[in-house]
mmCIF file of C-alpha atoms in Angstrom:
data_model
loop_
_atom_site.group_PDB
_atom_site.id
_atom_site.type_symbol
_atom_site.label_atom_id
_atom_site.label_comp_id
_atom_site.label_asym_id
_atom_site.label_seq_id
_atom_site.Cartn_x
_atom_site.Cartn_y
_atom_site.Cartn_z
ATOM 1 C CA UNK M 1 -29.970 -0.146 24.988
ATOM 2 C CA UNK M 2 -32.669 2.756 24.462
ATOM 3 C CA UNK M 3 -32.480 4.773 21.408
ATOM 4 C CA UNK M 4 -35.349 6.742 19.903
ATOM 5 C CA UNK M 5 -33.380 6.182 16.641
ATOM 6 C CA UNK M 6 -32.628 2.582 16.070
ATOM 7 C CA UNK M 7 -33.576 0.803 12.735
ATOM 8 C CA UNK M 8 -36.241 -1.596 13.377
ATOM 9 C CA UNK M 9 -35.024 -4.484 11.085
ATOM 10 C CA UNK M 10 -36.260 -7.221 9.535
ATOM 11 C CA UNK M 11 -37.837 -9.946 11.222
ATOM 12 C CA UNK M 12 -35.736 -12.258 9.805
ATOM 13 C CA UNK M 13 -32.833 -9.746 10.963
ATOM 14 C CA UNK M 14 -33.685 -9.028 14.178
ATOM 15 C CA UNK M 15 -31.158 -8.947 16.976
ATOM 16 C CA UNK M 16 -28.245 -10.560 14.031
ATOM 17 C CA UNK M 17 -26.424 -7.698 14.215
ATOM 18 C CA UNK M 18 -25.389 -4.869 16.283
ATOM 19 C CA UNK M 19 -27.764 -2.170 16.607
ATOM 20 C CA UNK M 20 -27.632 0.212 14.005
ATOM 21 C CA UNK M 21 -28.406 3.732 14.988
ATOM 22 C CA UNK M 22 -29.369 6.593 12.688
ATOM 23 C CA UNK M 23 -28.348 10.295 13.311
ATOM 24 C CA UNK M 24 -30.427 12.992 10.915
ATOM 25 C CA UNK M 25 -30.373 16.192 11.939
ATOM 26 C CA UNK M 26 -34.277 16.684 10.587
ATOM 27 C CA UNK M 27 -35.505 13.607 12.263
ATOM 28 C CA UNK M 28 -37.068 16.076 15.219
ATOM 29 C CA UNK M 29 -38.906 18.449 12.445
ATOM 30 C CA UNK M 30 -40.032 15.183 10.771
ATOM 31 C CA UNK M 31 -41.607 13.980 13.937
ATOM 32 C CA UNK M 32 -42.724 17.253 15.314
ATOM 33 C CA UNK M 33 -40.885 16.541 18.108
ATOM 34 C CA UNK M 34 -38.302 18.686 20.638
ATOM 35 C CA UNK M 35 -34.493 17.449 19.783
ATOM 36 C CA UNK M 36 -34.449 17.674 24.003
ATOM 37 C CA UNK M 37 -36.814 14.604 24.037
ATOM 38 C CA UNK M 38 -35.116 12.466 20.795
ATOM 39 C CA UNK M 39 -32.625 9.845 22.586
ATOM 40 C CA UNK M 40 -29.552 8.906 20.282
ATOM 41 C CA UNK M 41 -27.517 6.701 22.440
ATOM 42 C CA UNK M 42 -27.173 6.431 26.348
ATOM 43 C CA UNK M 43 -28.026 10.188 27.698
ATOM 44 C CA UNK M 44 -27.655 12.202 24.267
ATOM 45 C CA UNK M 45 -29.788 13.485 22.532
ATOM 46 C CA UNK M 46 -30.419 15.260 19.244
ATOM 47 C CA UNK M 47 -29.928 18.087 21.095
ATOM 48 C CA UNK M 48 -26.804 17.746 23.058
ATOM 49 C CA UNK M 49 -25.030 16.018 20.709
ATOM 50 C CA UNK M 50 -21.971 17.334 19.913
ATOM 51 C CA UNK M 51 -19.742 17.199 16.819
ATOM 52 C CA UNK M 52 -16.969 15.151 19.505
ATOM 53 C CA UNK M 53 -19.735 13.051 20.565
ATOM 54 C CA UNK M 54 -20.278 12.241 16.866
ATOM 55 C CA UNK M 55 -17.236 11.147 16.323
ATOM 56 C CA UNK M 56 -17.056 8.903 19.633
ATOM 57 C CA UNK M 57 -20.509 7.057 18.466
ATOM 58 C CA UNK M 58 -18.771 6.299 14.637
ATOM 59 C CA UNK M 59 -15.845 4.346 17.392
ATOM 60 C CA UNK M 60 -18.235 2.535 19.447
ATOM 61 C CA UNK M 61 -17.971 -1.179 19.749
ATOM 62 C CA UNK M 62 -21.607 -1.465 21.213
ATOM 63 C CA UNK M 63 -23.552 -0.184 18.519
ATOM 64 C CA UNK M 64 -23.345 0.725 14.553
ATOM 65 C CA UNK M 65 -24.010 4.595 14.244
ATOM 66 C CA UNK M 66 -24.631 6.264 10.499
ATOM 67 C CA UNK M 67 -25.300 9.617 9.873
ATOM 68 C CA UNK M 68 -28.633 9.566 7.131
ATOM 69 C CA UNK M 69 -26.073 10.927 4.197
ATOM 70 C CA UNK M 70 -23.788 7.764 4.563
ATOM 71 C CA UNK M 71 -26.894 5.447 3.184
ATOM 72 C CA UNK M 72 -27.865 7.282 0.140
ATOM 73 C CA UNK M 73 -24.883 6.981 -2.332
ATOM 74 C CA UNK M 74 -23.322 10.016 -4.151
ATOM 75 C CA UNK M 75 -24.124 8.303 -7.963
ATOM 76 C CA UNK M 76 -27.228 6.563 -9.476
ATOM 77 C CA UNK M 77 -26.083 4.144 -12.170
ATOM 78 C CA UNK M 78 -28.400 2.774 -14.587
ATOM 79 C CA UNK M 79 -28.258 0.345 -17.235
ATOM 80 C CA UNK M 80 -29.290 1.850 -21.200
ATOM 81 C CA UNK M 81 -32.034 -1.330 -21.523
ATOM 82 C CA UNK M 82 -35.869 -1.194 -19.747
ATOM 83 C CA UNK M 83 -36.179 -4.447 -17.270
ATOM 84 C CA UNK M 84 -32.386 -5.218 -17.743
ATOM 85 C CA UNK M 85 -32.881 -6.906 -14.216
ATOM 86 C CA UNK M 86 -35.692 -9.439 -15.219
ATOM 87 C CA UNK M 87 -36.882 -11.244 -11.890
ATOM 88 C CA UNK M 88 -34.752 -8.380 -9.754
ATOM 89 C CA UNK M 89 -36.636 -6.446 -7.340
ATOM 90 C CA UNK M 90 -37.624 -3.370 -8.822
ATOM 91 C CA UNK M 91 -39.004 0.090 -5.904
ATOM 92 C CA UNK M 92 -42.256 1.391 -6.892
ATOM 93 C CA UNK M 93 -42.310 4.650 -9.032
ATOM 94 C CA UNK M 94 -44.497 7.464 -7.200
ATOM 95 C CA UNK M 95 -45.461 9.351 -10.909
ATOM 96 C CA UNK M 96 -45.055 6.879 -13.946
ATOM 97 C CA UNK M 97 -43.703 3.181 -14.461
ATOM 98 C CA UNK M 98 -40.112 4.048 -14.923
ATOM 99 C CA UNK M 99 -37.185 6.100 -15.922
ATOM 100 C CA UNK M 100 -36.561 7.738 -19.360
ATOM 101 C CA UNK M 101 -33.247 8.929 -20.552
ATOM 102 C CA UNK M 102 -32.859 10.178 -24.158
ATOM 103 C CA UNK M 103 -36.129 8.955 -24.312
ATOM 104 C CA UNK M 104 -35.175 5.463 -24.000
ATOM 105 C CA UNK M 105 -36.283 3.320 -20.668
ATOM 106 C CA UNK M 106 -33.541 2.906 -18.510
ATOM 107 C CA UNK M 107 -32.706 0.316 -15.030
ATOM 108 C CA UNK M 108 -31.589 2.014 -12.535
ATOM 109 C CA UNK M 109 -29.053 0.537 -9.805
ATOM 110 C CA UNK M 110 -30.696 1.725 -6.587
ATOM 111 C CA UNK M 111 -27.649 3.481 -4.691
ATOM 112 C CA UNK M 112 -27.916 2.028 -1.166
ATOM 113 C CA UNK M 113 -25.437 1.351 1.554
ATOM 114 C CA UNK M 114 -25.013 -1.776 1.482
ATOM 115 C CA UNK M 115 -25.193 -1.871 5.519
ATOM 116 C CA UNK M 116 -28.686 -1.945 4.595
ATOM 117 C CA UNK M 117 -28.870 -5.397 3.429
ATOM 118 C CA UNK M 118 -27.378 -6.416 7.001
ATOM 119 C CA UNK M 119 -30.510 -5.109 8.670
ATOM 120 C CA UNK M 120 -33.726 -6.070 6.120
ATOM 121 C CA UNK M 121 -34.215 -8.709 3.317
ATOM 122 C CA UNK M 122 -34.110 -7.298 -0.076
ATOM 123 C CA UNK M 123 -37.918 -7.329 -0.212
ATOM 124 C CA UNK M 124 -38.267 -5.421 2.764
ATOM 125 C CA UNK M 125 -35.898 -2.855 1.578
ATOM 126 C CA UNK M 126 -37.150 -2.538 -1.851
ATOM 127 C CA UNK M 127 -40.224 -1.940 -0.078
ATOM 128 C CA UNK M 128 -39.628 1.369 1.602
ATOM 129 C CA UNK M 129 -37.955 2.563 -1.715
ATOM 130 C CA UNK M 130 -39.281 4.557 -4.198
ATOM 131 C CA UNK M 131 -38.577 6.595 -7.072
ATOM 132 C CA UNK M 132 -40.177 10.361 -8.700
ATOM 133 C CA UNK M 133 -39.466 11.280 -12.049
ATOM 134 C CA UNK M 134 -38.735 14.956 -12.043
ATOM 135 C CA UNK M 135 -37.746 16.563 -15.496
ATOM 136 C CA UNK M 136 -34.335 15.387 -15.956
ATOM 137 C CA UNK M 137 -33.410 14.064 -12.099
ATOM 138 C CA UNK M 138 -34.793 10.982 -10.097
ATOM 139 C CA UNK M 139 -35.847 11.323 -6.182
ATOM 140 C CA UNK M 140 -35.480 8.435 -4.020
ATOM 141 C CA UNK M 141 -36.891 8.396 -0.957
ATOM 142 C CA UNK M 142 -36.363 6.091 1.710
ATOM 143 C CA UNK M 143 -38.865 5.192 4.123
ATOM 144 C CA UNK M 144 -36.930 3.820 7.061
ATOM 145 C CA UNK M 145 -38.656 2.355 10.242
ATOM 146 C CA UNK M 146 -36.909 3.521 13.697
ATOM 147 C CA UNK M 147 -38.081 2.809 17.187
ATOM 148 C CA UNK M 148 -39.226 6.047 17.892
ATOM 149 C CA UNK M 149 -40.977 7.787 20.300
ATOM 150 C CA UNK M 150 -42.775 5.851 23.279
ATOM 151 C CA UNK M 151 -46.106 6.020 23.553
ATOM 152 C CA UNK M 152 -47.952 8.951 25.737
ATOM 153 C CA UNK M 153 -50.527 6.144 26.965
ATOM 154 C CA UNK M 154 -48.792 3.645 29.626
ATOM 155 C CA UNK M 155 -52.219 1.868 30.219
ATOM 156 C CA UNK M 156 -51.629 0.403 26.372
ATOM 157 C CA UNK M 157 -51.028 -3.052 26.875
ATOM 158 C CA UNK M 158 -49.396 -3.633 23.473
ATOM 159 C CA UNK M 159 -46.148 -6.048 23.367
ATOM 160 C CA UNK M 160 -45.596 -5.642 19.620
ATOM 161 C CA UNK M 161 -42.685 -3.460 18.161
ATOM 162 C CA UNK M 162 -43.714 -0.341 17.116
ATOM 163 C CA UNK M 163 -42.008 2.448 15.035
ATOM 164 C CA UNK M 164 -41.901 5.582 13.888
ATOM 165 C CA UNK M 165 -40.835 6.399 9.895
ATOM 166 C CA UNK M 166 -38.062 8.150 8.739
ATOM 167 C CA UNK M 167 -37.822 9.400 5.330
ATOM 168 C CA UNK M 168 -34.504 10.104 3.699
ATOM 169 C CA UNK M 169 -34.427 11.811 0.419
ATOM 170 C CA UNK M 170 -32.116 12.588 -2.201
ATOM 171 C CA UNK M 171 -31.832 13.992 -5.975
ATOM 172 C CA UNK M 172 -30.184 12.461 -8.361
ATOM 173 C CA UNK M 173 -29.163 14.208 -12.126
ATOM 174 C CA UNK M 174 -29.280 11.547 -14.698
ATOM 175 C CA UNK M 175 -26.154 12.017 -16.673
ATOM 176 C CA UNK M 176 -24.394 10.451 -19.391
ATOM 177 C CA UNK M 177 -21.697 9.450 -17.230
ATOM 178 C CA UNK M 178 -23.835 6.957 -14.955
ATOM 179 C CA UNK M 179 -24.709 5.172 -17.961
ATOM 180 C CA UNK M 180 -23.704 1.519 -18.000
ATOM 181 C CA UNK M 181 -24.243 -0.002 -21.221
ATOM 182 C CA UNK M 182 -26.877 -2.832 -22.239
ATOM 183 C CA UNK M 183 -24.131 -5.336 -23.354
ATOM 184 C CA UNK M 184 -23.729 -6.915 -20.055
ATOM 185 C CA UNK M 185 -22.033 -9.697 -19.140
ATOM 186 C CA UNK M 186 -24.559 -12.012 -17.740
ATOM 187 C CA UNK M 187 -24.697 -15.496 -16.293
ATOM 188 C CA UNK M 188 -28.051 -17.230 -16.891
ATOM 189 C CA UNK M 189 -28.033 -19.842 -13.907
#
């Protein structure tokens, strides 16, 4: 199965599950690419894919097919305590060490899909997150590995997997309402 847009998993992940396939209408402007030349599934591409084709991929039995909103979620929770996760994996933050609100430290619940998990460990995927502090909203950003574009060179002898990056963004208003308190019920194993 050839796809230009297949998540390159885990190691550990590899070939466990169907093949999940990403569809982002950007992913040609991010690559500098023509959407002629950008293989989704079988013949499509970015290009001819229609909205009926869409639809027919989200059916398929062969493959798993998200479009890049479906892995961000709508709603970034976060707990009112700094390091309320201690020993949880934590994404790097791109412009300071963390996340005020009302000037207190905050730990946020990274909104995934949890598809995600299916397709890389949690230190590979807290690995291609991270988060930007900007005035009173969060960016994550998603760096996603996807098989890509082949390479120009055929004479490359080179039998390792490569990819190409995808990165999925999206802004998140911290509000009142996505608070989750710091009494938590916890269970110290």
């Amino acid at each position: 199965m050839f796809s230009n847009v297949r998540v390159i998993a885990s190691p550990d992940k590899e070939g466990k599950r169907l093949p999940l396939l990403l569809y982002g209408n950007d992913v040609a402007i991010q690559w500098h690419e023509n959407p002629e030349k950008i293989v989704i599934y079988q013949q499509k591409t970015l290009k001819s894919l229609s909205s009926d084709d869409l639809e027919d991929l989200k059916r398929n039995k062969e493959v798993i097919f998200v479009e890049k909103d479906d892995l961000l979620l709508d709603e970034l929770y976060f707990i009112d305590l700094n390091n309320a996760l201690p020993g949880g994996l934590m994404p790097k933050y791109q412009n300071n060490n963390g996340i005020l609100f009302n000037d207190r430290r905050v730990t946020p619940l990274i909104p995934l899909n949890p598809i995600l998990l299916d397709y890389f460990t949690p230190e590979d995927l807290v690995n291609k997150i991270s988060f930007k502090i900007e005035e009173n909203q969060v960016c994550l950003t998603l760096n996603l590995p996807l098989s890509g574009m082949q390479k120009e060179n055929k004479n490359i002898q080179d039998n390792s997997q490569s990819s190409q990056n995808y990165l999925l963004q999206k802004y998140y208003e911290l509000k009142e309402d996505n608070l989750i308190p710091d009494q938590l019920p916890v269970l110290e194993v």
